[in-house]
Amino acid sequence: MNIRHIEPFIDATVGVFREMFGLEPDFLNPYLLQRDDRNEWDISGIIGIGGDSKGVVVVSLSGELAQALTAQLLGGGVATDDDVVDAVGELVNIIAGNAKKGLEEYRLDISLPSIVRGPDHKIAWQQNVPIIGIPFKIPLGRFHLSIGLENIITG
Amino acid sequence: MKKSRNLFVRAAMNILTSGDVTLFELGQRSRVIFLNAVTIAGAVMISLFAVIGFLSGNVPLGLACAVAALIVSINFLSIRLFRRYMLGGIVDCLVIFIFYYYLVLSGGEAGSGVLWINTYPLITLFLLGSVAGSVVALTFGVAVAVAVFVPALNAAAFSPLYSARVIGTYFFIWLFSFIYEVVRKLTLSRLEDSNSRLAKTSDALQAEKKQTDDILSGVQEGIFLLNRDYCLGDVHSAYLSGIFEQEDLPGSSLLDLLRSHLPEQDLTATADFLEMLFGSTVNSELLREINPLSEIRCTYSGEGGLVRGKMLRFTFARINAPDSPYPVLGVVSDVTSEYELKQQLTVEERKHKQSMENLFRIIHVDPLMMREFISDTEAELEHANTLMKTEGVPGEEILATLGTSSHAIKGNALLLGLDEFASKVHAYEDSIKEIRTKGHSWRDLLALTVGLGDIRTDLEELNTLISRIEKFQLNTAARASGANSLLQLSLDKFIRKESERLELPVHLQFQSDEDALLSDEYRKLVKDVLVQLVRNSFAHGIEAAERRQAKGKNPEASISIRLENNDDELLIHYRDDGAGLDLAGIRRRAAQLPLLAERAAGLNEAELVRLIFMPGFSTAVNAGMEAGRGEGMALVRSRVQEAGGKLALKNNPGQYLEWTIRLPGTGSSAAAIA
Amino acid sequence: MTILVVDDSRIMRNIIKNTLTGNSRYAHAQYLESPDGREAQRIISSQKIDLLLLDWNMPMLNGLELVKKLRADPLYAKLPIIMITSESAKYSVIEAVKAGVNDYLIKPVSEKLLMEKLERLGF
């Protein structure tokens, strides 16, 4: 795993929060996520990556933050559960899609987003790939970006 | 044959042009040729008349002609010598005037002398020009008229009607010659005009072409035109050859030029894009946005088969001239350096020869020790990662932890001979050190996290390998020997290795009390600490064999370690019989540090000793893999303190250095081992 | 003017619609929505559409496939289509333009860019 393959995702995350919500996320210290780490988040949007590399990109949020961000996208009011699922899916889709710009030397395909919810929900990480966890902080709360990508081996 | 004819023509031209090579102007040149021709012909003819005169006994005629011939001959030479063409012309005209007049007056054969006069207007007009020539020719005409109309004056005694016809003919010839000369001059001058105009236009074109050439040869961009087959036009900037690293570009297809330098995917995109570029369905603005070559990495093979990457920026514009054979203008520039500035750091992928190396190592290493190494390393990684995961921990602290952890991992890896893994961790440690000196950014932490992930991936690979090997290996002996003997084994191995490498003979005396068995909890701690102490002995304490002999010591140094159980306290004695702490060296090093420089001279022994525990403090000049980073002693102290233990040091300069480490409670060691 | 907005995310469809109606020029257009390519295709064949704003990654029938199908039909060969997607790699953009989209916009949707692209298409 190369830092150059991680950065596009971080840039995309920052760009998306700036464009969609007018927010500048703060980075907290990155770390290695253990596959069996307890998950402290309420909702995760997951995009599978295929093609030259295999992996997943996950954006995890607390329920309140997901609710607040969705409401902002809706232009106010209270977001329904369906709205939140929709918004988190779109969020992770845009992050993964935009990150491809920085990884153009590879052909990567991104899946449709899927959503996992509930306290301590489980994410099926692939084996033998380090997962980089990057917590972000915005005024509304905290969210978390996790990236596990197989080494991209050029052909 | 042809050559001699050429020679003849050249000689004739030389004579007729008086050898004047500056005669380029057409009118002047023809005049000179005519002048010389007339002069030569005149000289020959008058000489002929002189001969005839003398032969016929007409001596005065012969003499007169001879003189005239002489004058004309001299004139020919003077024309050749002085190139005063007008003067030569005047002389010719005068001589011919007199000579012809003489012929008229003398009448000649049946009055035929008068016939010659009809050539006179041609001669004067050509030699003297239309105005002066006419004056002379008309003067001659009048003189001839007098001569033919006055019978007394000419020998032939023409009838007045005949005379009138002679004069009429003469004037007609003059008139037509005059008209011809005027027209000729006008034509010539017009020709000259248009010639000079052409010359001027050609100069301007030359100048313009030069400018274009200058631009194309000097511009730091590749400029080219493309035809409908995506082939380059004949004209392109010189820089383009450098960009494509190829000469003879005209006619080559752009796709071919890029083919072996682009990933297949980009090439396909480029082909699609060019198709759209030459089509008309996609508008220019969108085309500009989707240009796949707007910033593209091309690879070229350089010296020694190395692959060089170049960032190229292409822009394309459709040329708005319908039916142009080259409807697209392309500009390409090399933005590699620009791009490299943007690109801060690229992490080189480690080769995967590592797993092979590991495989061979492991076969010769006790799987139990390998397992121990892996679990120790995992624990180290976990220790560091836990700290990273904890929100609010300052980066400096994370870096310090990563530093000591990777140092410990590296030591253990070297112990087992996992050199590749160790050098990887060593490089990781180096980067931590570098980041610590220059101050860290968030990105640095990210890079270190990614690095940590790599180390863990390697470790998992190692683990898989060991599991595989364990299935084949049935080494029960090592398994039964327990943690303490394992410790002795690995330390012994480490010391042997270091001893060989540094050419310092060292002998290990290891003693472990029956009840001083190491618990799982301390197993790793004790080993880490002892490894660091051994390193320190090798780096700073143990002298070379000759030196030891000179001091009356045994040339083979000894390190003795004893583990002891003392009232539920684990006691570790470590002693090397080296030179002890180099207090003077520590003081010198302290004097170089900005924080300590002033106080260095006044530090007492205890204070100097304490300095060796300061993270980053080392007296070694070059940091090698074995010692000199200044992390070792700091690691020892922090580990011992973390475990709630105590550390004591006894320094006997020149004789020995002794460490005593106390750790609380040995734990239920026996149970843990069993 | 009838604009069909196709995106599997309802929120994204809303955002696009709100961005457009916020501009007086497009405030009075008629807006139709579809969450996937297949339904979009049904709508297009059943009524006249002036502009198609289309996502790429969608269930059932994705945007790119829809564009290919539409362009293959002479009836829709000239239908103005702007693809609005998170797919940002240049090969993706080329792929879409090759398939026949008139313009391409990368999410998140920037109002300024969207307006520019609409104007460029003459809306």
Coordinates of N, CA and C in Angstrom, one line a residue, chain B residues 235-431:
Chain B
V235 N 6.2 20.8 -41.2 CA 6.8 21.9 -40.4 C 6.5 21.7 -38.9
H236 N 7.5 21.6 -38.1 CA 7.3 21.5 -36.6 C 8.4 22.2 -35.9
S237 N 8.2 22.5 -34.7 CA 9.3 23.2 -33.9 C 10.4 22.2 -33.6
A238 N 11.6 22.7 -33.5 CA 12.7 21.8 -33.2 C 12.6 21.0 -31.9
Y239 N 11.9 21.7 -31.0 CA 11.7 21.1 -29.6 C 11.0 19.8 -29.6
L240 N 10.1 19.7 -30.6 CA 9.3 18.5 -30.7 C 10.1 17.2 -30.8
S241 N 11.2 17.3 -31.5 CA 12.1 16.1 -31.6 C 12.6 15.7 -30.3
G242 N 12.9 16.7 -29.4 CA 13.4 16.4 -28.1 C 12.3 15.7 -27.3
I243 N 11.1 16.2 -27.4 CA 10.0 15.7 -26.6 C 9.7 14.2 -27.0
F244 N 9.6 14.0 -28.3 CA 9.3 12.6 -28.7 C 10.6 11.7 -28.7
E245 N 11.7 12.4 -28.5 CA 13.0 11.7 -28.6 C 13.2 10.9 -29.9
Q246 N 12.9 11.6 -31.0 CA 12.9 11.0 -32.3 C 13.1 12.1 -33.3
E247 N 13.9 11.8 -34.3 CA 14.1 12.7 -35.5 C 13.1 12.2 -36.5
D248 N 13.1 13.0 -37.7 CA 12.2 12.5 -38.8 C 10.8 12.4 -38.4
L249 N 10.3 13.4 -37.8 CA 8.9 13.3 -37.3 C 7.8 13.5 -38.4
P250 N 8.1 14.4 -39.4 CA 7.0 14.6 -40.4 C 6.5 13.3 -41.0
G251 N 5.2 13.2 -41.0 CA 4.6 12.0 -41.6 C 4.3 10.9 -40.6
S252 N 4.9 11.0 -39.4 CA 4.7 10.0 -38.4 C 3.3 10.2 -37.7
S253 N 2.6 9.1 -37.3 CA 1.4 9.3 -36.7 C 1.6 9.6 -35.2
L254 N 0.8 10.5 -34.7 CA 0.9 10.9 -33.3 C 0.7 9.7 -32.4
L255 N -0.3 8.8 -32.8 CA -0.6 7.6 -32.0 C 0.7 6.7 -31.9
D256 N 1.3 6.6 -33.1 CA 2.5 5.8 -33.1 C 3.6 6.3 -32.2
L257 N 3.7 7.7 -32.3 CA 4.8 8.3 -31.5 C 4.6 8.1 -30.0
L258 N 3.3 8.0 -29.6 CA 3.0 7.8 -28.2 C 2.9 6.3 -27.8
R259 N 2.7 5.5 -28.8 CA 2.3 4.1 -28.5 C 3.1 3.4 -27.4
S260 N 4.4 3.3 -27.5 CA 5.1 2.5 -26.5 C 5.4 3.3 -25.2
H261 N 4.8 4.5 -25.2 CA 5.2 5.4 -24.0 C 4.0 5.6 -23.1
L262 N 2.8 5.1 -23.5 CA 1.6 5.4 -22.7 C 1.0 4.1 -22.3
P263 N 0.3 4.1 -21.2 CA -0.5 2.9 -20.8 C -1.6 2.7 -21.9
E264 N -1.9 1.4 -22.1 CA -2.9 1.1 -23.2 C -4.1 1.9 -23.0
Q265 N -4.6 2.0 -21.8 CA -5.8 2.7 -21.5 C -5.8 4.2 -22.0
D266 N -4.7 4.9 -21.8 CA -4.5 6.3 -22.2 C -4.5 6.3 -23.7
L267 N -3.8 5.3 -24.3 CA -3.7 5.3 -25.8 C -5.1 5.2 -26.4
T268 N -5.9 4.3 -25.8 CA -7.2 4.1 -26.4 C -8.0 5.4 -26.2
A269 N -7.9 6.0 -25.0 CA -8.6 7.3 -24.8 C -8.1 8.3 -25.8
T270 N -6.8 8.3 -26.1 CA -6.3 9.3 -27.1 C -6.8 9.1 -28.5
A271 N -6.9 7.8 -28.9 CA -7.4 7.5 -30.2 C -8.9 8.0 -30.3
D272 N -9.6 7.7 -29.2 CA -11.0 8.2 -29.2 C -11.1 9.7 -29.3
F273 N -10.2 10.3 -28.5 CA -10.2 11.8 -28.5 C -9.9 12.4 -29.8
L274 N -8.9 11.8 -30.5 CA -8.5 12.4 -31.8 C -9.6 12.2 -32.8
E275 N -10.3 11.1 -32.7 CA -11.5 10.9 -33.6 C -12.5 12.0 -33.4
M276 N -12.7 12.4 -32.1 CA -13.7 13.5 -31.9 C -13.1 14.8 -32.3
L277 N -11.8 15.0 -32.2 CA -11.1 16.2 -32.5 C -11.3 16.5 -34.0
F278 N -11.2 15.5 -34.8 CA -11.3 15.7 -36.2 C -12.7 15.6 -36.7
G279 N -13.6 15.1 -35.8 CA -15.0 15.2 -36.2 C -15.6 16.5 -35.9
S280 N -16.9 16.7 -35.9 CA -17.4 18.0 -35.7 C -18.5 17.9 -34.6
T281 N -18.8 16.7 -34.1 CA -19.9 16.5 -33.2 C -19.7 17.1 -31.8
V282 N -18.4 17.1 -31.4 CA -18.1 17.5 -30.0 C -17.6 18.9 -30.1
N283 N -18.1 19.8 -29.3 CA -17.7 21.2 -29.4 C -16.3 21.4 -28.7
S284 N -15.6 22.5 -29.1 CA -14.2 22.7 -28.8 C -14.0 22.8 -27.3
E285 N -14.9 23.5 -26.6 CA -14.7 23.6 -25.2 C -14.7 22.3 -24.4
L286 N -15.7 21.5 -24.8 CA -15.8 20.2 -24.2 C -14.5 19.4 -24.5
L287 N -14.1 19.5 -25.8 CA -12.9 18.8 -26.2 C -11.7 19.2 -25.3
R288 N -11.6 20.5 -25.1 CA -10.5 20.9 -24.3 C -10.5 20.3 -22.9
E289 N -11.8 20.2 -22.4 CA -11.9 19.6 -21.0 C -11.6 18.1 -21.0
I290 N -11.9 17.4 -22.0 CA -11.8 16.0 -21.9 C -10.4 15.5 -22.5
N291 N -9.6 16.4 -23.0 CA -8.3 16.1 -23.6 C -7.6 15.1 -22.7
P292 N -7.4 13.8 -23.1 CA -6.7 12.9 -22.2 C -5.2 13.2 -22.1
L293 N -4.7 14.0 -23.0 CA -3.3 14.3 -23.0 C -3.0 15.6 -22.4
S294 N -4.0 16.2 -21.7 CA -3.8 17.5 -21.1 C -2.7 17.5 -20.0
E295 N -2.5 16.3 -19.4 CA -1.4 16.1 -18.5 C -1.1 14.6 -18.4
I296 N -0.1 14.2 -19.1 CA 0.0 12.8 -19.3 C 1.4 12.3 -19.0
R297 N 1.5 11.2 -18.3 CA 2.8 10.6 -18.0 C 3.3 9.7 -19.1
C298 N 4.4 10.0 -19.7 CA 4.9 9.1 -20.7 C 6.2 8.5 -20.2
T299 N 6.4 7.2 -20.5 CA 7.7 6.6 -20.1 C 8.6 6.4 -21.3
Y300 N 9.8 6.8 -21.0 CA 10.9 6.6 -22.0 C 12.0 5.8 -21.4
S301 N 12.6 4.9 -22.2 CA 13.7 4.2 -21.6 C 15.0 5.0 -21.7
G302 N 15.7 5.2 -20.6 CA 16.9 6.0 -20.6 C 18.1 5.1 -20.7
E303 N 19.2 5.7 -20.1 CA 20.5 5.0 -20.1 C 20.4 3.8 -19.3
G304 N 21.0 2.7 -19.7 CA 21.1 1.5 -18.9 C 19.7 0.9 -18.7
G305 N 18.8 1.1 -19.6 CA 17.5 0.4 -19.5 C 16.6 1.0 -18.4
L306 N 17.0 2.1 -17.8 CA 16.2 2.8 -16.8 C 15.0 3.4 -17.5
V307 N 13.9 3.4 -16.8 CA 12.7 4.0 -17.4 C 12.5 5.4 -16.8
R308 N 12.4 6.3 -17.7 CA 12.2 7.7 -17.2 C 10.7 8.1 -17.5
G309 N 10.1 8.8 -16.5 CA 8.8 9.2 -16.8 C 8.9 10.7 -17.1
K310 N 8.0 11.1 -18.1 CA 8.0 12.5 -18.5 C 6.5 12.9 -18.4
M311 N 6.3 14.1 -17.8 CA 4.9 14.6 -17.9 C 4.8 15.5 -19.1
L312 N 3.9 15.2 -19.9 CA 3.7 16.1 -21.1 C 2.3 16.7 -21.1
R313 N 2.3 17.9 -21.6 CA 1.0 18.6 -21.6 C 0.7 19.0 -23.1
F314 N -0.3 18.4 -23.6 CA -0.7 18.6 -25.0 C -2.0 19.5 -25.0
T315 N -2.0 20.5 -26.0 CA -3.2 21.2 -26.2 C -3.4 21.1 -27.8
F316 N -4.7 21.0 -28.1 CA -5.0 20.9 -29.5 C -6.0 22.0 -29.9
A317 N -5.9 22.5 -31.1 CA -6.9 23.5 -31.6 C -7.2 23.1 -33.0
R318 N -8.5 23.2 -33.3 CA -8.9 22.9 -34.7 C -8.6 24.2 -35.5
I319 N -8.1 24.0 -36.7 CA -7.8 25.2 -37.5 C -9.1 25.5 -38.4
N320 N -9.5 26.8 -38.3 CA -10.8 27.1 -39.0 C -10.6 27.4 -40.4
A321 N -9.9 26.6 -41.1 CA -9.9 26.8 -42.6 C -10.4 25.5 -43.2
P322 N -11.5 25.6 -43.9 CA -12.1 24.4 -44.4 C -11.2 23.8 -45.5
D323 N -11.2 22.5 -45.6 CA -10.3 21.8 -46.6 C -8.8 21.9 -46.3
S324 N -8.4 22.4 -45.1 CA -7.0 22.4 -44.9 C -6.5 21.0 -44.8
P325 N -5.3 20.7 -45.4 CA -4.8 19.4 -45.3 C -4.4 19.0 -43.9
Y326 N -4.1 20.0 -43.1 CA -3.7 19.8 -41.7 C -4.7 20.6 -40.8
P327 N -5.8 20.0 -40.4 CA -6.9 20.8 -39.7 C -6.7 20.9 -38.2
V328 N -5.6 20.4 -37.7 CA -5.4 20.5 -36.2 C -4.0 21.0 -35.9
L329 N -3.9 22.0 -35.0 CA -2.7 22.5 -34.5 C -2.5 21.9 -33.1
G330 N -1.3 21.3 -32.9 CA -1.0 20.7 -31.6 C 0.2 21.4 -31.0
V331 N 0.1 21.6 -29.7 CA 1.2 22.2 -28.9 C 1.5 21.3 -27.7
V332 N 2.8 20.9 -27.6 CA 3.1 20.0 -26.4 C 4.3 20.6 -25.7
S333 N 4.2 20.6 -24.3 CA 5.3 21.0 -23.5 C 5.6 20.0 -22.5
D334 N 6.9 20.0 -22.1 CA 7.3 19.0 -21.1 C 7.2 19.7 -19.7
V335 N 6.3 19.2 -18.9 CA 6.0 19.8 -17.6 C 6.5 18.9 -16.4
T336 N 7.5 18.1 -16.8 CA 8.0 17.1 -15.8 C 8.4 17.8 -14.5
S337 N 9.3 18.8 -14.6 CA 9.8 19.4 -13.4 C 8.7 20.1 -12.6
E338 N 7.8 20.7 -13.3 CA 6.6 21.3 -12.7 C 5.9 20.3 -11.9
Y339 N 5.7 19.1 -12.6 CA 4.9 18.0 -12.0 C 5.6 17.5 -10.8
E340 N 7.0 17.4 -10.9 CA 7.7 16.8 -9.8 C 7.7 17.6 -8.6
L341 N 7.6 18.9 -8.8 CA 7.5 19.8 -7.7 C 6.2 19.6 -6.9
K342 N 5.1 19.4 -7.7 CA 3.8 19.1 -7.1 C 3.9 17.8 -6.4
Q343 N 4.5 16.9 -7.0 CA 4.6 15.5 -6.4 C 5.6 15.6 -5.3
Q344 N 5.2 15.5 -4.1 CA 6.2 15.7 -3.0 C 7.0 14.4 -2.8
L345 N 6.4 13.3 -2.6 CA 7.2 12.2 -2.2 C 6.5 10.9 -2.7
T346 N 7.3 10.1 -3.4 CA 6.7 8.8 -3.8 C 7.4 7.7 -3.1
V347 N 6.6 6.9 -2.5 CA 7.1 5.8 -1.7 C 7.4 4.6 -2.7
E348 N 8.6 4.2 -2.7 CA 9.0 3.1 -3.5 C 8.5 1.7 -3.0
E349 N 7.9 1.0 -3.9 CA 7.4 -0.3 -3.4 C 8.6 -1.3 -3.2
R350 N 8.5 -1.9 -2.1 CA 9.6 -2.9 -1.8 C 9.4 -4.1 -2.7
K351 N 10.5 -4.6 -3.1 CA 10.4 -5.8 -3.9 C 10.0 -7.0 -3.1
H352 N 9.4 -8.0 -3.8 CA 8.8 -9.1 -3.0 C 9.8 -10.3 -2.9
K353 N 11.1 -9.9 -3.0 CA 12.0 -11.0 -2.8 C 12.1 -11.3 -1.3
Q354 N 11.5 -10.5 -0.5 CA 11.5 -10.6 0.9 C 11.0 -12.0 1.4
S355 N 9.8 -12.4 0.9 CA 9.2 -13.6 1.4 C 10.1 -14.8 1.1
M356 N 10.8 -14.7 0.0 CA 11.7 -15.8 -0.3 C 12.8 -15.9 0.8
E357 N 13.4 -14.7 1.0 CA 14.4 -14.7 2.0 C 13.9 -15.2 3.4
N358 N 12.7 -14.7 3.7 CA 12.2 -15.2 5.0 C 12.0 -16.7 5.0
L359 N 11.6 -17.2 3.9 CA 11.4 -18.6 3.9 C 12.6 -19.4 4.2
F360 N 13.7 -19.0 3.6 CA 15.0 -19.7 3.8 C 15.5 -19.5 5.3
R361 N 15.3 -18.3 5.8 CA 15.7 -18.0 7.1 C 15.0 -18.9 8.1
I362 N 13.7 -18.9 7.9 CA 12.8 -19.6 8.9 C 13.2 -21.1 9.0
I363 N 13.5 -21.7 7.9 CA 13.8 -23.1 7.9 C 15.0 -23.4 8.8
H364 N 15.9 -22.4 8.9 CA 17.0 -22.6 9.8 C 16.8 -22.1 11.2
V365 N 15.7 -21.5 11.4 CA 15.4 -20.9 12.7 C 14.3 -21.6 13.4
D366 N 14.4 -21.7 14.7 CA 13.4 -22.4 15.5 C 12.1 -21.7 15.3
P367 N 11.1 -22.4 14.9 CA 9.7 -21.8 14.7 C 9.3 -21.1 16.0
L368 N 9.7 -21.7 17.1 CA 9.2 -21.1 18.4 C 9.8 -19.7 18.5
M369 N 11.1 -19.5 18.1 CA 11.7 -18.2 18.2 C 11.0 -17.2 17.2
M370 N 10.6 -17.8 16.1 CA 10.0 -17.0 15.1 C 8.6 -16.5 15.6
R371 N 7.9 -17.5 16.2 CA 6.6 -17.2 16.8 C 6.8 -16.1 17.8
E372 N 7.8 -16.2 18.6 CA 8.1 -15.2 19.6 C 8.3 -13.8 19.0
F373 N 9.1 -13.9 17.9 CA 9.4 -12.6 17.2 C 8.1 -12.0 16.7
I374 N 7.3 -12.8 16.2 CA 6.1 -12.3 15.6 C 5.2 -11.7 16.6
S375 N 5.0 -12.5 17.7 CA 4.1 -11.9 18.7 C 4.7 -10.7 19.4
D376 N 6.0 -10.7 19.5 CA 6.6 -9.5 20.1 C 6.4 -8.3 19.1
T377 N 6.6 -8.5 17.9 CA 6.5 -7.4 16.9 C 5.0 -6.9 16.9
E378 N 4.1 -7.9 16.9 CA 2.7 -7.5 16.9 C 2.4 -6.7 18.1
A379 N 2.9 -7.1 19.2 CA 2.7 -6.3 20.4 C 3.2 -4.9 20.3
E380 N 4.4 -4.8 19.7 CA 5.0 -3.5 19.5 C 4.1 -2.6 18.6
L381 N 3.7 -3.2 17.5 CA 2.8 -2.5 16.6 C 1.5 -2.1 17.3
E382 N 1.0 -3.0 18.0 CA -0.3 -2.7 18.7 C -0.1 -1.5 19.7
H383 N 1.1 -1.6 20.4 CA 1.4 -0.6 21.4 C 1.4 0.8 20.7
A384 N 2.1 0.9 19.6 CA 2.2 2.2 18.9 C 0.8 2.6 18.3
N385 N 0.1 1.6 17.8 CA -1.1 1.9 17.1 C -2.2 2.4 18.1
T386 N -2.2 1.8 19.3 CA -3.1 2.2 20.3 C -3.0 3.6 20.6
L387 N -1.7 4.0 20.7 CA -1.4 5.4 21.0 C -2.0 6.3 19.9
M388 N -1.8 5.9 18.7 CA -2.2 6.7 17.5 C -3.7 6.8 17.5
K389 N -4.3 5.7 17.9 CA -5.8 5.7 17.8 C -6.4 6.6 18.9
T390 N -5.7 6.8 19.9 CA -6.2 7.6 21.0 C -6.2 9.1 20.6
E391 N -7.4 9.6 20.6 CA -7.6 11.0 20.2 C -6.8 12.0 21.1
G392 N -6.2 12.9 20.5 CA -5.6 14.0 21.3 C -4.2 13.7 21.7
V393 N -3.6 12.6 21.3 CA -2.2 12.3 21.6 C -1.4 13.2 20.7
P394 N -0.5 14.0 21.2 CA 0.3 14.8 20.3 C 1.2 14.0 19.4
G395 N 1.4 14.5 18.2 CA 2.2 13.8 17.1 C 3.6 13.5 17.6
E396 N 4.1 14.4 18.4 CA 5.5 14.2 18.9 C 5.6 12.9 19.7
E397 N 4.6 12.7 20.5 CA 4.6 11.5 21.4 C 4.5 10.2 20.5
I398 N 3.6 10.3 19.5 CA 3.4 9.2 18.6 C 4.7 8.9 17.9
L399 N 5.4 9.9 17.4 CA 6.6 9.7 16.7 C 7.7 9.0 17.7
A400 N 7.7 9.5 18.9 CA 8.7 8.9 19.9 C 8.4 7.5 20.1
T401 N 7.1 7.1 20.2 CA 6.7 5.7 20.4 C 7.0 4.9 19.2
L402 N 6.7 5.4 18.0 CA 7.0 4.7 16.8 C 8.5 4.5 16.7
G403 N 9.3 5.5 17.1 CA 10.7 5.4 17.1 C 11.2 4.2 17.9
T404 N 10.8 4.2 19.2 CA 11.4 3.2 20.1 C 10.8 1.8 19.7
S405 N 9.6 1.8 19.3 CA 9.0 0.5 18.8 C 9.7 -0.1 17.6
S406 N 9.9 0.7 16.6 CA 10.6 0.2 15.4 C 12.0 -0.2 15.7
H407 N 12.6 0.6 16.7 CA 14.0 0.2 17.0 C 14.0 -1.2 17.7
A408 N 13.1 -1.5 18.5 CA 13.0 -2.8 19.2 C 12.7 -3.9 18.1
I409 N 11.8 -3.6 17.2 CA 11.4 -4.6 16.2 C 12.7 -4.9 15.3
K410 N 13.4 -3.8 15.0 CA 14.6 -4.0 14.2 C 15.6 -4.9 14.8
G411 N 15.8 -4.6 16.1 CA 16.8 -5.4 16.9 C 16.4 -6.9 16.9
N412 N 15.1 -7.2 17.1 CA 14.7 -8.6 17.1 C 14.8 -9.2 15.8
A413 N 14.5 -8.4 14.7 CA 14.6 -9.0 13.4 C 16.1 -9.4 13.1
L414 N 17.0 -8.5 13.5 CA 18.4 -8.8 13.2 C 18.9 -10.0 14.0
L415 N 18.3 -10.1 15.1 CA 18.6 -11.3 16.0 C 18.3 -12.6 15.3
L416 N 17.2 -12.6 14.5 CA 16.8 -13.8 13.8 C 17.4 -13.9 12.4
G417 N 18.2 -12.9 12.1 CA 18.7 -12.9 10.7 C 17.8 -12.5 9.7
L418 N 16.7 -11.8 10.0 CA 15.7 -11.3 9.0 C 16.2 -10.0 8.5
D419 N 17.3 -10.0 7.8 CA 18.0 -8.8 7.4 C 17.1 -7.9 6.5
E420 N 16.4 -8.5 5.6 CA 15.5 -7.7 4.7 C 14.5 -6.9 5.5
F421 N 13.8 -7.7 6.4 CA 12.8 -7.1 7.2 C 13.4 -6.0 8.1
A422 N 14.6 -6.3 8.6 CA 15.3 -5.3 9.5 C 15.6 -4.1 8.8
S423 N 16.1 -4.2 7.5 CA 16.5 -3.0 6.8 C 15.3 -2.2 6.5
K424 N 14.2 -2.9 6.3 CA 13.0 -2.1 6.0 C 12.5 -1.3 7.2
V425 N 12.6 -2.0 8.3 CA 12.3 -1.3 9.6 C 13.3 -0.2 9.9
H426 N 14.5 -0.5 9.5 CA 15.6 0.5 9.7 C 15.3 1.8 8.9
A427 N 14.8 1.6 7.7 CA 14.5 2.7 6.8 C 13.3 3.5 7.4
Y428 N 12.4 2.7 8.0 CA 11.2 3.3 8.6 C 11.6 4.2 9.8
E429 N 12.6 3.6 10.5 CA 13.1 4.3 11.7 C 13.8 5.6 11.2
D430 N 14.5 5.5 10.2 CA 15.2 6.6 9.6 C 14.2 7.7 9.3
S431 N 13.1 7.3 8.6 CA 12.2 8.4 8.2 C 11.5 9.0 9.4

